[in-house]
mmCIF file of C-alpha atoms and ligand atoms in Angstrom:
data_model
loop_
_atom_site.group_PDB
_atom_site.id
_atom_site.type_symbol
_atom_site.label_atom_id
_atom_site.label_comp_id
_atom_site.label_asym_id
_atom_site.label_seq_id
_atom_site.Cartn_x
_atom_site.Cartn_y
_atom_site.Cartn_z
ATOM 1 C CA MET A 8 10.992 5.273 2.314
ATOM 2 C CA GLU A 9 11.050 2.931 -0.713
ATOM 3 C CA VAL A 10 12.680 4.606 -3.760
ATOM 4 C CA ILE A 11 11.770 2.973 -7.164
ATOM 5 C CA ILE A 12 13.756 4.317 -10.170
ATOM 6 C CA LYS A 13 11.873 3.473 -13.595
ATOM 7 C CA ALA A 14 13.803 3.978 -17.059
ATOM 8 C CA ASN A 15 11.140 6.832 -18.003
ATOM 9 C CA ALA A 16 8.098 8.896 -17.148
ATOM 10 C CA GLU A 17 5.620 6.075 -18.875
ATOM 11 C CA GLU A 18 7.392 3.228 -17.128
ATOM 12 C CA ALA A 19 7.160 5.289 -13.800
ATOM 13 C CA SER A 20 3.222 6.009 -14.173
ATOM 14 C CA ARG A 21 2.670 2.266 -14.963
ATOM 15 C CA GLU A 22 4.265 1.349 -11.857
ATOM 16 C CA ALA A 23 2.290 4.175 -9.695
ATOM 17 C CA THR A 24 -0.743 2.882 -11.439
ATOM 18 C CA ALA A 25 -0.173 -0.787 -10.305
ATOM 19 C CA PHE A 26 0.595 0.486 -6.802
ATOM 20 C CA LEU A 27 -3.246 2.092 -7.040
ATOM 21 C CA VAL A 28 -4.625 -1.089 -8.508
ATOM 22 C CA ARG A 29 -3.530 -3.309 -5.958
ATOM 23 C CA GLN A 30 -4.808 -1.174 -3.393
ATOM 24 C CA CYS A 31 -8.421 -0.956 -5.005
ATOM 25 C CA ARG A 32 -8.089 -4.821 -5.550
ATOM 26 C CA ASN A 33 -7.015 -5.539 -2.068
ATOM 27 C CA LYS A 34 -9.791 -3.165 -0.342
ATOM 28 C CA PRO A 35 -12.610 -2.261 -2.910
ATOM 29 C CA ASP A 36 -13.826 0.505 -0.508
ATOM 30 C CA SER A 37 -10.584 2.087 -0.159
ATOM 31 C CA VAL A 38 -10.170 5.742 0.323
ATOM 32 C CA LEU A 39 -8.054 7.437 -2.136
ATOM 33 C CA GLY A 40 -6.060 10.787 -1.778
ATOM 34 C CA LEU A 41 -5.652 12.111 -5.331
ATOM 35 C CA ALA A 42 -3.462 14.813 -6.778
ATOM 36 C CA THR A 43 -3.774 17.269 -10.039
ATOM 37 C CA GLY A 44 -1.005 18.404 -12.181
ATOM 38 C CA SER A 45 0.776 16.807 -15.207
ATOM 39 C CA THR A 46 2.288 14.127 -13.533
ATOM 40 C CA PRO A 47 -0.604 12.007 -12.826
ATOM 41 C CA VAL A 48 -2.416 12.474 -15.993
ATOM 42 C CA GLY A 49 -0.943 9.189 -17.600
ATOM 43 C CA LEU A 50 -1.927 7.392 -14.251
ATOM 44 C CA TYR A 51 -5.701 8.398 -14.682
ATOM 45 C CA CYS A 52 -5.549 7.569 -18.412
ATOM 46 C CA GLN A 53 -4.535 3.957 -17.137
ATOM 47 C CA LEU A 54 -6.882 3.644 -14.658
ATOM 48 C CA VAL A 55 -9.915 4.817 -17.047
ATOM 49 C CA ALA A 56 -8.737 2.315 -19.281
ATOM 50 C CA LEU A 57 -8.675 -0.604 -16.899
ATOM 51 C CA VAL A 58 -12.089 0.086 -15.640
ATOM 52 C CA GLN A 59 -13.597 0.554 -18.937
ATOM 53 C CA ASN A 60 -12.155 -2.691 -19.910
ATOM 54 C CA GLY A 61 -13.658 -4.562 -17.061
ATOM 55 C CA GLN A 62 -10.322 -5.030 -15.105
ATOM 56 C CA LEU A 63 -10.755 -2.986 -12.339
ATOM 57 C CA ASP A 64 -13.816 -1.811 -10.378
ATOM 58 C CA LEU A 65 -13.618 1.583 -8.490
ATOM 59 C CA SER A 66 -17.420 1.913 -7.738
ATOM 60 C CA GLN A 67 -16.870 1.391 -3.945
ATOM 61 C CA VAL A 68 -13.887 3.949 -3.670
ATOM 62 C CA THR A 69 -13.991 7.191 -2.144
ATOM 63 C CA THR A 70 -11.533 9.863 -3.078
ATOM 64 C CA PHE A 71 -10.210 13.531 -1.560
ATOM 65 C CA ASN A 72 -8.429 15.421 -3.538
ATOM 66 C CA LEU A 73 -5.471 17.383 -2.138
ATOM 67 C CA ASP A 74 -6.267 20.788 -3.265
ATOM 68 C CA GLU A 75 -8.161 23.466 -5.140
ATOM 69 C CA TYR A 76 -7.848 26.935 -6.224
ATOM 70 C CA CYS A 77 -9.552 29.548 -4.239
ATOM 71 C CA GLY A 78 -12.020 31.982 -6.375
ATOM 72 C CA LEU A 79 -12.448 29.448 -9.310
ATOM 73 C CA ALA A 80 -15.623 27.643 -9.532
ATOM 74 C CA ALA A 81 -15.859 24.216 -10.005
ATOM 75 C CA ASP A 82 -16.964 24.382 -13.630
ATOM 76 C CA HIS A 83 -13.940 26.915 -14.444
ATOM 77 C CA PRO A 84 -11.826 24.805 -16.856
ATOM 78 C CA GLN A 85 -8.915 25.275 -14.908
ATOM 79 C CA SER A 86 -10.172 24.404 -11.425
ATOM 80 C CA TYR A 87 -8.976 21.316 -9.974
ATOM 81 C CA ALA A 88 -12.491 20.147 -10.167
ATOM 82 C CA ALA A 89 -12.813 20.291 -13.791
ATOM 83 C CA PHE A 90 -9.464 18.898 -14.131
ATOM 84 C CA MET A 91 -10.421 15.778 -12.316
ATOM 85 C CA ARG A 92 -13.742 15.443 -14.221
ATOM 86 C CA ARG A 93 -11.691 15.830 -17.294
ATOM 87 C CA HIS A 94 -9.167 13.228 -16.525
ATOM 88 C CA LEU A 95 -11.286 10.751 -14.627
ATOM 89 C CA PHE A 96 -14.573 11.387 -13.098
ATOM 90 C CA ASP A 97 -16.285 11.840 -16.402
ATOM 91 C CA HIS A 98 -15.236 8.574 -17.606
ATOM 92 C CA ILE A 99 -15.584 6.073 -14.405
ATOM 93 C CA ARG A 100 -17.980 5.888 -11.702
ATOM 94 C CA VAL A 101 -16.612 5.793 -8.059
ATOM 95 C CA ARG A 102 -18.412 6.000 -4.683
ATOM 96 C CA ALA A 103 -18.148 9.811 -4.100
ATOM 97 C CA TRP A 104 -15.194 12.293 -4.701
ATOM 98 C CA HIS A 105 -14.334 15.297 -3.043
ATOM 99 C CA ILE A 106 -12.544 18.482 -3.805
ATOM 100 C CA PRO A 107 -12.251 21.409 -1.836
ATOM 101 C CA ASP A 108 -14.646 24.367 -2.657
ATOM 102 C CA GLY A 109 -12.610 26.992 -4.215
ATOM 103 C CA LEU A 110 -15.691 29.098 -3.585
ATOM 104 C CA ALA A 111 -16.378 28.337 -0.129
ATOM 105 C CA CYS A 112 -17.567 31.432 2.078
ATOM 106 C CA ASP A 113 -16.405 30.286 5.355
ATOM 107 C CA ILE A 114 -13.049 29.102 4.530
ATOM 108 C CA PRO A 115 -12.049 27.844 8.058
ATOM 109 C CA LEU A 116 -15.235 25.974 8.526
ATOM 110 C CA HIS A 117 -15.218 24.579 4.884
ATOM 111 C CA CYS A 118 -11.484 23.339 5.595
ATOM 112 C CA ALA A 119 -12.726 21.713 8.990
ATOM 113 C CA GLN A 120 -15.412 19.967 7.280
ATOM 114 C CA TYR A 121 -12.975 18.752 4.739
ATOM 115 C CA GLU A 122 -11.028 16.951 7.574
ATOM 116 C CA ALA A 123 -13.849 15.787 9.313
ATOM 117 C CA ASP A 124 -14.994 14.221 6.188
ATOM 118 C CA ILE A 125 -11.618 12.385 5.650
ATOM 119 C CA ALA A 126 -11.815 11.164 9.187
ATOM 120 C CA LYS A 127 -15.432 10.211 8.728
ATOM 121 C CA ALA A 128 -14.301 7.909 5.674
ATOM 122 C CA GLY A 129 -11.988 6.211 7.703
ATOM 123 C CA GLY A 130 -8.931 8.173 6.701
ATOM 124 C CA ILE A 131 -6.933 7.769 3.652
ATOM 125 C CA ASP A 132 -5.644 4.343 2.507
ATOM 126 C CA LEU A 133 -3.440 5.550 -0.264
ATOM 127 C CA GLN A 134 -2.602 9.107 -1.055
ATOM 128 C CA LEU A 135 -1.161 9.878 -4.323
ATOM 129 C CA LEU A 136 1.179 12.998 -4.561
ATOM 130 C CA GLY A 137 3.056 14.802 -7.001
ATOM 131 C CA LEU A 138 6.289 16.896 -6.148
ATOM 132 C CA GLY A 139 6.542 20.699 -6.845
ATOM 133 C CA GLY A 140 9.895 21.863 -8.229
ATOM 134 C CA ASN A 141 10.621 23.572 -5.002
ATOM 135 C CA GLY A 142 9.674 20.395 -2.994
ATOM 136 C CA HIS A 143 6.175 21.240 -2.118
ATOM 137 C CA ILE A 144 3.331 18.639 -1.664
ATOM 138 C CA GLY A 145 -0.140 19.312 -2.043
ATOM 139 C CA PHE A 146 0.075 23.165 -2.085
ATOM 140 C CA ASN A 147 2.169 23.302 0.899
ATOM 141 C CA GLU A 148 4.823 25.631 -0.103
ATOM 142 C CA PRO A 149 8.393 25.901 1.545
ATOM 143 C CA GLY A 150 7.909 27.084 5.059
ATOM 144 C CA SER A 151 4.658 25.265 5.742
ATOM 145 C CA SER A 152 4.112 23.881 8.881
ATOM 146 C CA LEU A 153 4.949 19.797 9.018
ATOM 147 C CA GLN A 154 1.831 19.981 11.189
ATOM 148 C CA SER A 155 -0.474 21.829 8.943
ATOM 149 C CA ARG A 156 -4.003 20.683 8.115
ATOM 150 C CA THR A 157 -6.180 21.758 5.320
ATOM 151 C CA ARG A 158 -6.381 25.393 5.134
ATOM 152 C CA LEU A 159 -5.962 28.604 3.004
ATOM 153 C CA LYS A 160 -2.433 29.214 1.690
ATOM 154 C CA MET A 161 -0.975 31.555 -0.720
ATOM 155 C CA LEU A 162 1.202 30.065 -3.570
ATOM 156 C CA ASN A 163 4.549 31.555 -4.148
ATOM 157 C CA ALA A 164 5.941 32.860 -6.904
ATOM 158 C CA HIS A 165 7.670 29.765 -8.156
ATOM 159 C CA THR A 166 4.648 27.861 -8.195
ATOM 160 C CA VAL A 167 2.596 30.510 -9.888
ATOM 161 C CA ALA A 168 5.124 30.481 -12.590
ATOM 162 C CA ALA A 169 5.178 26.725 -12.856
ATOM 163 C CA ASN A 170 1.329 26.582 -13.228
ATOM 164 C CA ALA A 171 1.130 29.428 -15.598
ATOM 165 C CA ARG A 172 1.201 26.899 -18.521
ATOM 166 C CA PHE A 173 -2.152 25.861 -17.756
ATOM 167 C CA PHE A 174 -3.588 29.405 -18.186
ATOM 168 C CA ASP A 175 -3.934 31.859 -20.816
ATOM 169 C CA LEU A 176 -2.055 34.823 -19.094
ATOM 170 C CA PRO A 177 0.434 34.218 -15.915
ATOM 171 C CA ASP A 178 -2.054 36.874 -14.410
ATOM 172 C CA GLU A 179 -4.735 34.729 -14.379
ATOM 173 C CA VAL A 180 -3.384 32.175 -12.053
ATOM 174 C CA PRO A 181 -4.794 32.210 -8.640
ATOM 175 C CA ARG A 182 -2.621 33.192 -5.868
ATOM 176 C CA ARG A 183 -4.776 31.484 -3.082
ATOM 177 C CA VAL A 184 -5.561 27.918 -2.761
ATOM 178 C CA LEU A 185 -6.825 25.438 -0.209
ATOM 179 C CA THR A 186 -4.955 22.593 0.532
ATOM 180 C CA MET A 187 -4.572 19.686 2.458
ATOM 181 C CA GLY A 188 -1.616 20.254 5.264
ATOM 182 C CA VAL A 189 1.267 18.082 5.432
ATOM 183 C CA GLY A 190 0.029 16.631 8.760
ATOM 184 C CA THR A 191 -3.201 15.649 6.914
ATOM 185 C CA ILE A 192 -0.930 14.114 4.181
ATOM 186 C CA LEU A 193 0.978 12.546 6.798
ATOM 187 C CA GLU A 194 -1.874 10.562 8.399
ATOM 188 C CA ALA A 195 -2.668 8.710 5.141
ATOM 189 C CA ARG A 196 -1.572 5.214 5.778
ATOM 190 C CA HIS A 197 0.464 4.759 2.408
ATOM 191 C CA CYS A 198 1.985 7.897 0.735
ATOM 192 C CA LEU A 199 2.755 7.382 -2.870
ATOM 193 C CA VAL A 200 4.705 10.275 -4.764
ATOM 194 C CA LEU A 201 5.561 10.149 -8.440
ATOM 195 C CA ALA A 202 7.829 12.594 -9.898
ATOM 196 C CA THR A 203 9.157 12.611 -13.185
ATOM 197 C CA GLY A 204 11.731 15.006 -15.275
ATOM 198 C CA LEU A 205 14.487 16.753 -14.607
ATOM 199 C CA GLN A 206 13.009 19.824 -13.256
ATOM 200 C CA LYS A 207 12.252 17.499 -10.289
ATOM 201 C CA ALA A 208 15.752 16.151 -9.502
ATOM 202 C CA ASP A 209 16.508 18.799 -6.641
ATOM 203 C CA ALA A 210 13.287 18.409 -5.078
ATOM 204 C CA VAL A 211 13.576 14.524 -5.140
ATOM 205 C CA ALA A 212 17.124 14.626 -3.721
ATOM 206 C CA GLY A 213 16.252 16.998 -0.954
ATOM 207 C CA MET A 214 13.008 14.958 -0.442
ATOM 208 C CA VAL A 215 14.830 11.650 0.120
ATOM 209 C CA GLU A 216 18.303 12.693 0.826
ATOM 210 C CA GLY A 217 18.086 16.280 2.384
ATOM 211 C CA PRO A 218 17.373 17.021 6.085
ATOM 212 C CA LEU A 219 13.732 16.810 7.356
ATOM 213 C CA CYS A 220 12.639 20.528 7.153
ATOM 214 C CA ALA A 221 10.079 22.876 6.383
ATOM 215 C CA ASP A 222 12.248 24.594 3.864
ATOM 216 C CA LEU A 223 11.210 21.250 1.914
ATOM 217 C CA PRO A 224 7.830 20.159 2.839
ATOM 218 C CA ALA A 225 8.300 16.873 0.821
ATOM 219 C CA SER A 226 11.252 16.095 3.470
ATOM 220 C CA ALA A 227 8.429 15.482 5.973
ATOM 221 C CA LEU A 228 7.464 11.972 4.105
ATOM 222 C CA GLN A 229 10.859 10.796 5.662
ATOM 223 C CA TRP A 230 9.119 10.745 8.580
ATOM 224 C CA HIS A 231 6.091 8.525 7.147
ATOM 225 C CA PRO A 232 6.013 4.969 8.116
ATOM 226 C CA HIS A 233 4.953 4.041 4.687
ATOM 227 C CA CYS A 234 6.245 5.890 1.652
ATOM 228 C CA THR A 235 6.799 4.820 -1.798
ATOM 229 C CA LEU A 236 8.539 7.358 -4.008
ATOM 230 C CA ILE A 237 8.441 6.420 -7.877
ATOM 231 C CA VAL A 238 10.868 8.386 -10.335
ATOM 232 C CA ASP A 239 12.366 8.371 -13.718
ATOM 233 C CA GLU A 240 15.928 8.491 -14.349
ATOM 234 C CA GLU A 241 15.906 12.339 -14.518
ATOM 235 C CA ALA A 242 14.230 12.791 -11.767
ATOM 236 C CA ALA A 243 16.546 10.421 -9.828
ATOM 237 C CA SER A 244 19.510 11.871 -11.473
ATOM 238 C CA ARG A 245 20.775 13.969 -8.432
ATOM 239 C CA LEU A 246 20.092 11.260 -5.675
ATOM 240 C CA LYS A 247 23.420 10.100 -3.839
ATOM 241 C CA ARG A 248 22.232 6.559 -3.269
ATOM 242 C CA GLN A 249 20.844 5.359 -6.625
ATOM 243 C CA GLU A 250 22.564 2.182 -6.487
ATOM 244 C CA GLU A 251 21.232 1.061 -3.038
ATOM 245 C CA TYR A 252 17.664 2.005 -4.374
ATOM 246 C CA ARG A 253 17.876 -0.269 -7.449
ATOM 247 C CA TRP A 254 19.394 -2.877 -5.646
ATOM 248 C CA ALA A 255 16.826 -2.821 -3.120
ATOM 249 C CA TYR A 256 14.090 -2.820 -5.514
ATOM 250 C CA ASN A 257 15.896 -5.473 -7.797
ATOM 251 C CA ASN A 258 15.878 -8.159 -4.616
ATOM 252 C CA LYS A 259 12.624 -7.159 -3.624
ATOM 253 C CA PRO A 260 10.485 -10.652 -2.896
ATOM 254 C CA ALA A 261 7.877 -11.047 -5.816
ATOM 255 C CA TRP A 262 5.080 -11.037 -3.368
ATOM 256 C CA GLN A 263 5.627 -7.305 -2.490
ATOM 257 C CA HIS A 264 5.602 -6.123 -6.128
ATOM 258 C CA PRO A 265 2.117 -4.533 -6.904
ATOM 259 C CA GLY A 266 1.776 -6.032 -10.515
HETATM 260 C C1 F6R B 306 -1.530 19.107 -7.539
HETATM 261 C C2 F6R B 306 -0.772 19.025 -6.219
HETATM 262 C C3 F6R B 306 0.933 19.868 -6.710
HETATM 263 C C4 F6R B 306 1.310 19.052 -7.733
HETATM 264 C C5 F6R B 306 2.731 19.546 -8.281
HETATM 265 C C6 F6R B 306 3.525 18.895 -9.073
HETATM 266 O O1 F6R B 306 -2.880 18.810 -6.943
HETATM 267 O O2 F6R B 306 -0.983 18.875 -5.222
HETATM 268 O O3 F6R B 306 1.418 19.474 -5.444
HETATM 269 O O4 F6R B 306 1.328 17.585 -7.731
HETATM 270 O O5 F6R B 306 2.873 21.202 -8.015
HETATM 271 O O6 F6R B 306 2.819 19.326 -10.340
HETATM 272 P P1 F6R B 306 2.948 18.879 -11.896
HETATM 273 O O7 F6R B 306 2.265 17.445 -12.059
HETATM 274 O O8 F6R B 306 1.940 19.615 -12.717
HETATM 275 O O9 F6R B 306 4.213 18.942 -11.714
#
């Protein structure tokens, strides 16, 4: 796993944007996996600016989002579908974007179809991921099977509390979600994790330097052949091998840098 430590959240977000831009310039019909939450908002803003300035063309790109709340219609302001429209798809054109349907009647069938759609698109080239403070990726909470596929999951109390900031009342946070599984995520050809802030420092340390275990689902990315983690100083603060990561990054040949 490559660990890139940037001075602050803004620089971390800029670096992550550069990876996405390089991916889409190298392969204009890329299939991207996308995330919601606070972490990627700056990145989406930069992508929109690049497209609107004519510096980037995403019109052939297909996207698949990681997850959606169960019980929220796509036009509910706190649904992840609405989030994606607000931050990205109302502003730029892509070939097709997909997000699990929070109102699906036959959930197992819908989840199997979501997996089939990813496969039909050729699989995910680059999967963008945020990191839960409890180590979740997508909504694969601690204890999730490391081979899991897209399915219905129950959020735990930590995540409900963390996401309450987006709702008027904590009780409005849906408890059930549809999420790509850890196994689904691990099939992406490149996983790009962005994590910033002190509240992510323990999860980052566990993900990179802890044991690979279901207790911290993001640690499954240690098993991935091509994973890049971009963090700011705060999120990196509990990593033991910080100096090694910085050394490797500073000695990386220019041709390997995305920007
Ligand atoms: C969102 C998702 C979650 C978030 C994670 C971090 O689609 O899959 O795993 O990435 O909860 O959320 P923020 O960025 O709000 O800290």
